[in-house]
PDB file of C-alpha atoms and ligand atoms in Angstrom:
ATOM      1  CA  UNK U  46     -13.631   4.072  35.805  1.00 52.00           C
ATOM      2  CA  UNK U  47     -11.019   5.982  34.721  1.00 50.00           C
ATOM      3  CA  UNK U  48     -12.013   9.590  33.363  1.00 51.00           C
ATOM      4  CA  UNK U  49      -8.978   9.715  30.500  1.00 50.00           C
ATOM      5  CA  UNK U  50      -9.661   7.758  27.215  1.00 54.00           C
ATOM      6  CA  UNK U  51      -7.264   4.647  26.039  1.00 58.00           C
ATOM      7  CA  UNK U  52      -7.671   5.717  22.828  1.00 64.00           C
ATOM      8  CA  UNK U  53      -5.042   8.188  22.646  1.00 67.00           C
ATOM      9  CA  UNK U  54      -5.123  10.726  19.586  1.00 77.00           C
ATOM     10  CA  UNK U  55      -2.413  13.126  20.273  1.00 77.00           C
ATOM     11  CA  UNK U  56      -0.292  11.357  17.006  1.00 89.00           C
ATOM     12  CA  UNK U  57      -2.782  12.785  14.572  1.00 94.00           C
ATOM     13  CA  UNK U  58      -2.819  15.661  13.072  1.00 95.00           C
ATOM     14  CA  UNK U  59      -6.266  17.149  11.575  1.00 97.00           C
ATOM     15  CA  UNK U  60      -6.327  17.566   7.995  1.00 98.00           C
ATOM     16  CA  UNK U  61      -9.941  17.886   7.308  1.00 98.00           C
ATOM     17  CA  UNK U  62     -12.174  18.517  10.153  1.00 98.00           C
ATOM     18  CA  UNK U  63     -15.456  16.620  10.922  1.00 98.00           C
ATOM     19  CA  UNK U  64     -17.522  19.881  10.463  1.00 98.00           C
ATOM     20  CA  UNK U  65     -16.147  20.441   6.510  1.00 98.00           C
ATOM     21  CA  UNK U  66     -17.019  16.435   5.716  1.00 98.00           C
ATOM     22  CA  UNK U  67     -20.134  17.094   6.895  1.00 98.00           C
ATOM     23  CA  UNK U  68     -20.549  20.165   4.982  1.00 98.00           C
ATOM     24  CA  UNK U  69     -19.166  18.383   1.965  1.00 98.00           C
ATOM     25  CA  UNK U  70     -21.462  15.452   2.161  1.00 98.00           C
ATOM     26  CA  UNK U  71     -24.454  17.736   2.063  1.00 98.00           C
ATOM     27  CA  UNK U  72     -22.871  19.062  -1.133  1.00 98.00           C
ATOM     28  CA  UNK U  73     -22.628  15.826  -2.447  1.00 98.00           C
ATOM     29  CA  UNK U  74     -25.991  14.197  -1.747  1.00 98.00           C
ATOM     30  CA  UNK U  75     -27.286  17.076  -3.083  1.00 98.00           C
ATOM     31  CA  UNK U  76     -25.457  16.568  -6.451  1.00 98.00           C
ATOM     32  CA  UNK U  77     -26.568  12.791  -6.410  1.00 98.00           C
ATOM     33  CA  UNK U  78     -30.285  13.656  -5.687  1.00 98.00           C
ATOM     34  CA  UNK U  79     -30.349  16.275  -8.740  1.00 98.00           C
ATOM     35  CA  UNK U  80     -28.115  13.939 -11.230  1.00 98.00           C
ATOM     36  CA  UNK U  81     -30.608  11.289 -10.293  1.00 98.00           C
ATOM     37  CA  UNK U  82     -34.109  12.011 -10.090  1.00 98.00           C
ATOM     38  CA  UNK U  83     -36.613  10.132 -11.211  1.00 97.00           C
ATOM     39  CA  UNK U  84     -34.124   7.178 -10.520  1.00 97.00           C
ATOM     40  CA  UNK U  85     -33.487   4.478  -7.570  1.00 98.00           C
ATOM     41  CA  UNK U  86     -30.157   4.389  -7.349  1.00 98.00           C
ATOM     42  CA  UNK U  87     -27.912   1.634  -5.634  1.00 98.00           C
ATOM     43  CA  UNK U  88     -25.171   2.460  -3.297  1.00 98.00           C
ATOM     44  CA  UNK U  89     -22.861   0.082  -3.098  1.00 98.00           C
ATOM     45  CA  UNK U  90     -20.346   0.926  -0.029  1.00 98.00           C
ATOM     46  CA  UNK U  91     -16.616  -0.848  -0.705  1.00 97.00           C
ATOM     47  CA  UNK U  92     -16.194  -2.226   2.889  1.00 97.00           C
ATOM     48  CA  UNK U  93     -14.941  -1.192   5.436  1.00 96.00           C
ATOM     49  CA  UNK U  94     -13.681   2.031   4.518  1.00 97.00           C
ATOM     50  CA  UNK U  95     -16.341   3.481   2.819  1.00 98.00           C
ATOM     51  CA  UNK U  96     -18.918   2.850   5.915  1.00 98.00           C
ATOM     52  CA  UNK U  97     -18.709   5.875   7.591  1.00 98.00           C
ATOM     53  CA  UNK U  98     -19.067   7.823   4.676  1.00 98.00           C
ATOM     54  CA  UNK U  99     -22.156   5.578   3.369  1.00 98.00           C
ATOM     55  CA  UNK U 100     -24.057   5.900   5.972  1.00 98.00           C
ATOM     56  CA  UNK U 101     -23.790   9.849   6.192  1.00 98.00           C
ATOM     57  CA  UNK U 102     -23.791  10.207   2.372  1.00 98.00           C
ATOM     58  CA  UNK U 103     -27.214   8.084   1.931  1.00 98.00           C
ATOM     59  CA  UNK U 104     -28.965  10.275   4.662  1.00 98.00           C
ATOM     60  CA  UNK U 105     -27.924  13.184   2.588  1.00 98.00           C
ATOM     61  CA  UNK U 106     -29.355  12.367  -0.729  1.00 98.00           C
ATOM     62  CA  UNK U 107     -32.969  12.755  -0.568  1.00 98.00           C
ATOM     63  CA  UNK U 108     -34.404   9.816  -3.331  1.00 98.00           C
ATOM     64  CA  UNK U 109     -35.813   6.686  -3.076  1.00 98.00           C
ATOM     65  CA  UNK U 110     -32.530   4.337  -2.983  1.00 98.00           C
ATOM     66  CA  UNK U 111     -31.200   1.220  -2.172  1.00 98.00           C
ATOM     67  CA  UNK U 112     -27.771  -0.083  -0.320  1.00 98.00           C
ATOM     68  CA  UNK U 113     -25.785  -2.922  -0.917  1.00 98.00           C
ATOM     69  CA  UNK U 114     -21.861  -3.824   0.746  1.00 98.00           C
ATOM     70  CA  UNK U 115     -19.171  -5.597  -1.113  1.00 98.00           C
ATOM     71  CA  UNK U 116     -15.887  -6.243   0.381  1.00 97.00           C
ATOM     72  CA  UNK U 117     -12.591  -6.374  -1.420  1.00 94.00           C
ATOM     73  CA  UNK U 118      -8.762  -7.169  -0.744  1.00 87.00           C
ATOM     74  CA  UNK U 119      -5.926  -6.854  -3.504  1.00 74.00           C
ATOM     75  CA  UNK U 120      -3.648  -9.872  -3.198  1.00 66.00           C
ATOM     76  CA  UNK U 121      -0.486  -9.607  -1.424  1.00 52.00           C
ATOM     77  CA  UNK U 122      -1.903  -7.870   1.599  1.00 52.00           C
ATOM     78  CA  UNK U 123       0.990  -5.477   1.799  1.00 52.00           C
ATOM     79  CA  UNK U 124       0.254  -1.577   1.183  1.00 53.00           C
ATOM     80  CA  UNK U 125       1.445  -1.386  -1.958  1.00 56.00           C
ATOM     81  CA  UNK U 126      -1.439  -2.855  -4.263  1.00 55.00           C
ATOM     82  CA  UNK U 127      -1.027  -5.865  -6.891  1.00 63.00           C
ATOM     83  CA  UNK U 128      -3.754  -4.718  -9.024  1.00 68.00           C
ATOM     84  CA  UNK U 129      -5.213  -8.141  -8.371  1.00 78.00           C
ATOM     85  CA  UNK U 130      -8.972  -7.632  -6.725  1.00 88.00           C
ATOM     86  CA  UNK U 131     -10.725 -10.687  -4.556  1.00 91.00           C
ATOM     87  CA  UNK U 132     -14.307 -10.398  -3.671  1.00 94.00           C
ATOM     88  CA  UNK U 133     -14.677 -11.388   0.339  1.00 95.00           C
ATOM     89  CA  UNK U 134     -18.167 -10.415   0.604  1.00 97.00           C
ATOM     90  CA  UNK U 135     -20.173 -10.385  -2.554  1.00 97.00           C
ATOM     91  CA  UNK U 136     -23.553  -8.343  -3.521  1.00 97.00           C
ATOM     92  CA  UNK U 137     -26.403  -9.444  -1.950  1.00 96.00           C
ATOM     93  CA  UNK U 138     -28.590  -8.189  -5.006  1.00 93.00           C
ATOM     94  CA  UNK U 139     -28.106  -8.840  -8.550  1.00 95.00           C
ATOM     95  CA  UNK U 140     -27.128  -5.825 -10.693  1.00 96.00           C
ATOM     96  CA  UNK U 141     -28.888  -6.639 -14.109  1.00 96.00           C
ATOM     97  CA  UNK U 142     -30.921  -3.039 -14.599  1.00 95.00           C
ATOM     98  CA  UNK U 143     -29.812  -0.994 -11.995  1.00 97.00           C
ATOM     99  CA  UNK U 144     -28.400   2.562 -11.654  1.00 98.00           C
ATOM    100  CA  UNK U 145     -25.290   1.849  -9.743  1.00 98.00           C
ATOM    101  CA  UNK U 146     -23.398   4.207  -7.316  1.00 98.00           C
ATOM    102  CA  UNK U 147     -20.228   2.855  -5.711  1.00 98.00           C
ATOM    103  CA  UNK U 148     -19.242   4.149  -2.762  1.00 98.00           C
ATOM    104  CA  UNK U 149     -15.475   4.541  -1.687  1.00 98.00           C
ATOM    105  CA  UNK U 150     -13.343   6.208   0.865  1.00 98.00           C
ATOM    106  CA  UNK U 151     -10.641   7.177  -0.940  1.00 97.00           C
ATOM    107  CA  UNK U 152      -9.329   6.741  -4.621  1.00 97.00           C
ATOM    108  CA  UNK U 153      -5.838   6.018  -4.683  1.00 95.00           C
ATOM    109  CA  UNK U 154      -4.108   3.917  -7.411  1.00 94.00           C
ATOM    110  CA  UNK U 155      -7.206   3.530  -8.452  1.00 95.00           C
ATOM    111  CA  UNK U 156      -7.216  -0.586  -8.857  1.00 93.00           C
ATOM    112  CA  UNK U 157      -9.845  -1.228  -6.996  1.00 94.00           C
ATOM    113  CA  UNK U 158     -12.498   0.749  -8.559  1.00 96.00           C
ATOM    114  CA  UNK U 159     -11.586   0.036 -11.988  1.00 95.00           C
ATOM    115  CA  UNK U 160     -11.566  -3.585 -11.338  1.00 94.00           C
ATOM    116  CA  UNK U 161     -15.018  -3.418  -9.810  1.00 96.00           C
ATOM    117  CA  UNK U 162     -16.242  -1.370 -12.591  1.00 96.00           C
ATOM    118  CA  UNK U 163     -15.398  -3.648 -15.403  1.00 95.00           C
ATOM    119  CA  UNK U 164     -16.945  -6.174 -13.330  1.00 95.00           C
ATOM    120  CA  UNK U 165     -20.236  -4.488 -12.476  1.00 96.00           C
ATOM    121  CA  UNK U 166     -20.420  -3.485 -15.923  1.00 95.00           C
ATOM    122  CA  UNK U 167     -20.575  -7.498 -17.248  1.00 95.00           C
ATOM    123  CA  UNK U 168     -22.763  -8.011 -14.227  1.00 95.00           C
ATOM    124  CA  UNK U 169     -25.170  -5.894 -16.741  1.00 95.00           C
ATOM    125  CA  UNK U 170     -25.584  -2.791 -14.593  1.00 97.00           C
ATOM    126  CA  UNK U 171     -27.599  -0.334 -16.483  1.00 97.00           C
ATOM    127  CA  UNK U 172     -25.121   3.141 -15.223  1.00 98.00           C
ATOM    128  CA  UNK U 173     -22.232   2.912 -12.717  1.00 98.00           C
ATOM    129  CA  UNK U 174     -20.548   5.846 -11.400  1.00 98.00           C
ATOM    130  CA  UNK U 175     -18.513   6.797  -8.527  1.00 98.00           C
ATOM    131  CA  UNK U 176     -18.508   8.599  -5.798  1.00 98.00           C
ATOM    132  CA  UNK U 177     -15.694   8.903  -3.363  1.00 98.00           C
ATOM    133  CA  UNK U 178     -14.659  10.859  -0.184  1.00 98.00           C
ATOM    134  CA  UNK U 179     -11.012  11.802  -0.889  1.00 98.00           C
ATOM    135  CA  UNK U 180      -8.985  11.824  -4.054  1.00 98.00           C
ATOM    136  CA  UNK U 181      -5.169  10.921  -4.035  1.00 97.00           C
ATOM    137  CA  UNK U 182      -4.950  11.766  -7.905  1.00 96.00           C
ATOM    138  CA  UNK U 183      -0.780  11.927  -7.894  1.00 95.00           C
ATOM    139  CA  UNK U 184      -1.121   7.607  -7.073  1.00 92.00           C
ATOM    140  CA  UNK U 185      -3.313   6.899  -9.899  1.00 94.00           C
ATOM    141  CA  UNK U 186      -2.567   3.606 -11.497  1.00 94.00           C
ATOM    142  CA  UNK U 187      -5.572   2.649 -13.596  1.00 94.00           C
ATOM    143  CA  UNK U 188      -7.607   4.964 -15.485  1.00 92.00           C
ATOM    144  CA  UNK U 189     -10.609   5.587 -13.423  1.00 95.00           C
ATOM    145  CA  UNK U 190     -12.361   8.679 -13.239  1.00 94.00           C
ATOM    146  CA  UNK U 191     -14.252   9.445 -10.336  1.00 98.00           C
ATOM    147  CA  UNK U 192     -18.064  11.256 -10.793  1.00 98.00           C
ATOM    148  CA  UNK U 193     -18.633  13.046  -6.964  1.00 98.00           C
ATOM    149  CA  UNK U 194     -15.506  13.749  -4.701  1.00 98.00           C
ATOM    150  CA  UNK U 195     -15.297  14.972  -1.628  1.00 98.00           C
ATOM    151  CA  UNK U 196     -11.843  16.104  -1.342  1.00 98.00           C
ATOM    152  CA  UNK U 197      -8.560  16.218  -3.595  1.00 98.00           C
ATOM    153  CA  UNK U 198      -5.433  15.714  -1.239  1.00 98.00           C
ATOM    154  CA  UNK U 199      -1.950  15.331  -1.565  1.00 96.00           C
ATOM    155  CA  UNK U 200       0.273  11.823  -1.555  1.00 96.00           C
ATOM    156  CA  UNK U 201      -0.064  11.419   2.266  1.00 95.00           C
ATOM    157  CA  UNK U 202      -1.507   8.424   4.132  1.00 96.00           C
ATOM    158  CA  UNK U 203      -4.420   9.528   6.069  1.00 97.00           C
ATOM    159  CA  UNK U 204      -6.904   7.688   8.891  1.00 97.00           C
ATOM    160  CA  UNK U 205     -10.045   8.335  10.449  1.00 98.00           C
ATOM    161  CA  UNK U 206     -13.574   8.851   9.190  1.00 98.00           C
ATOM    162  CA  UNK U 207     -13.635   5.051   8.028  1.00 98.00           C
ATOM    163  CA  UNK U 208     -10.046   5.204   7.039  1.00 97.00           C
ATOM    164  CA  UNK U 209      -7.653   2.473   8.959  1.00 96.00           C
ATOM    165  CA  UNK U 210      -3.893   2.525   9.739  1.00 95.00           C
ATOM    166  CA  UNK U 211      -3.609  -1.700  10.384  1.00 93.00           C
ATOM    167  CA  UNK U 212      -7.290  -1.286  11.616  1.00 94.00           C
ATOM    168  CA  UNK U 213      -7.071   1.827  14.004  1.00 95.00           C
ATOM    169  CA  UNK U 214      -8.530   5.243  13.809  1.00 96.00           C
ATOM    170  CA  UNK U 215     -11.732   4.292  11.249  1.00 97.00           C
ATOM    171  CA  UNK U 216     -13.966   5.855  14.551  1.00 97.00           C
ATOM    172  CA  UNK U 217     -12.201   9.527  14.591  1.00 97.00           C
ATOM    173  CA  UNK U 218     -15.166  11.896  13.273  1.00 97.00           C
ATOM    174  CA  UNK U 219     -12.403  13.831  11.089  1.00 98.00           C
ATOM    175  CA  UNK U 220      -9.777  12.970   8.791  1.00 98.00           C
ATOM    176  CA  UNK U 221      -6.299  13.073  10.018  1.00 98.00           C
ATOM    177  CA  UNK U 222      -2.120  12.510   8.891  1.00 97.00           C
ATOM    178  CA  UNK U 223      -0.784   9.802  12.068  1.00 91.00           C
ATOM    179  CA  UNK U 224       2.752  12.160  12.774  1.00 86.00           C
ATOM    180  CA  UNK U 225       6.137  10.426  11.940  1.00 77.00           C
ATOM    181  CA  UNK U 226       7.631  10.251  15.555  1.00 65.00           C
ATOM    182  CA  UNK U 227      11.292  11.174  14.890  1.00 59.00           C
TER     183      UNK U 227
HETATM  184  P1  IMP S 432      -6.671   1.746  -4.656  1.00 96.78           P
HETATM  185  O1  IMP S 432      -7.047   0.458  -5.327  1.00 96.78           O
HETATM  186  O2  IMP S 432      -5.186   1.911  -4.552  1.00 96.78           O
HETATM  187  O3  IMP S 432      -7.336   2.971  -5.228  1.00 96.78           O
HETATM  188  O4  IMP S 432      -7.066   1.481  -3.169  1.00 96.78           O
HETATM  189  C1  IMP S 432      -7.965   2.165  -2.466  1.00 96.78           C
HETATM  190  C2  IMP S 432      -7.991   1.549  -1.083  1.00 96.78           C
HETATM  191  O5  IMP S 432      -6.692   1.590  -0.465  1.00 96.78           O
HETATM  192  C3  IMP S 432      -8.886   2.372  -0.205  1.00 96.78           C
HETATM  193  O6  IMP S 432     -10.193   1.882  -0.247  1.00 96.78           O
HETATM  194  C4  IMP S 432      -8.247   2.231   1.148  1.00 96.78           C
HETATM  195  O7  IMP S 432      -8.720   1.084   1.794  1.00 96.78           O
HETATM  196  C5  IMP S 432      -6.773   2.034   0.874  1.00 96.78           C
HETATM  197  N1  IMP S 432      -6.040   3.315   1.020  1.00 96.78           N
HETATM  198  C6  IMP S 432      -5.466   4.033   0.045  1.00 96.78           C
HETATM  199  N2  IMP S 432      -4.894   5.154   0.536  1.00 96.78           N
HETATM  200  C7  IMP S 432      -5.136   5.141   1.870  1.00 96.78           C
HETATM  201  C8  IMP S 432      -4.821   6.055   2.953  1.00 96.78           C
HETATM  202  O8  IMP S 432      -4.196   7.124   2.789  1.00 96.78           O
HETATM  203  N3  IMP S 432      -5.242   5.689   4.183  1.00 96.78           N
HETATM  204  C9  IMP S 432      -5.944   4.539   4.424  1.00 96.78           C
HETATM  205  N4  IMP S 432      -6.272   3.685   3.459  1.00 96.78           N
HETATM  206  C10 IMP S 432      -5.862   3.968   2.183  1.00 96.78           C
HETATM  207 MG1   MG S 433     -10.812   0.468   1.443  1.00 96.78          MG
END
């Protein structure tokens, strides 16, 4: 077997490194824990970006929880997003009464969260907030604010740590720019 890896990296260029997500996460599970004692939460992790972070995040918030996994895609499966939402994978659990925490990778235009807030909300959750990993603020489309963020970052289109480029480069343990090659 060959010693060199087929999964060649060189084209990306750190932004954040795994070592300050980790940091961060602690940060943020620790925020969640204190926000929400005496509370179960639900985490619900918007597939598939949000599963790296997930399953760090829930190991980092020390409460009795539970999990749940939804899975989205805006019509028109181009990158630029419609605004319309449709559920692939549904909730396994209903929401009536619970303390809901929705867990994304990254907020963006911000259509997908909103749209799965107002619907969570007539699914009669009893709280919903957000957390997410990275914030692209100067995309916002919809008014959604998020609750917990990892990281505010400018308008570029980042991969790794969950994050996909046409399904590549969700396993890199750090969050990275793919270099233009001209
Ligand atoms: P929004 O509805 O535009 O906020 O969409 C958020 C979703 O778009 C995220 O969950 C990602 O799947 C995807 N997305 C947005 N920006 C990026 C990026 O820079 N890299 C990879 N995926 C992204
Ligand atoms: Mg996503």
């Amino acid at each position: 077997m060959s010693a060199s890896s087929e999964f060649n990296n060189s084209q990306i260029e750190v932004m954040i490194s795994a070592e300050a997500i980790q940091a961060r996460i602690k940060e943020l599970g620790a925020a969640i824990a204190r926000d929400y004692t005496g509370r179960k939460p639900e985490l619900i992790c918007v597939l598939k970006g949000a599963l790296v972070f997930m399953s760090d995040l829930i190991r980092a918030i020390d409460l009795e929880l539970s999990i749940d996994f939804i899975a989205v895609s805006s019509y028109g499966k181009g990158t630029r997003s419609t605004g319309e939402v449709r559920i692939i994978k549904d909730l396994d659990e209903p929401l009536e009464g619970r303390d809901i925490i929705l867990v994304e990778d990254i907020l963006d235009t911000g259509l997908t969260l909103s749209y799965l807030v107002n619907s969570f909300r007539a699914r009669g959750a009893t709280s919903i907030s957000i957390v997410t990993l990275l914030n692209k603020p100067e995309r916002r489309k919809a008014e959604v604010q998020a609750d917990y963020i990892g990281f505010t970052i400018e308008d570029k289109f980042v991969v790794g740590y969950g994050l996909d480029a046409a399904e590549r480069y969700r396993n890199l343990p750090y969050i990275g720019v793919v270099k233009s090659t001209d």
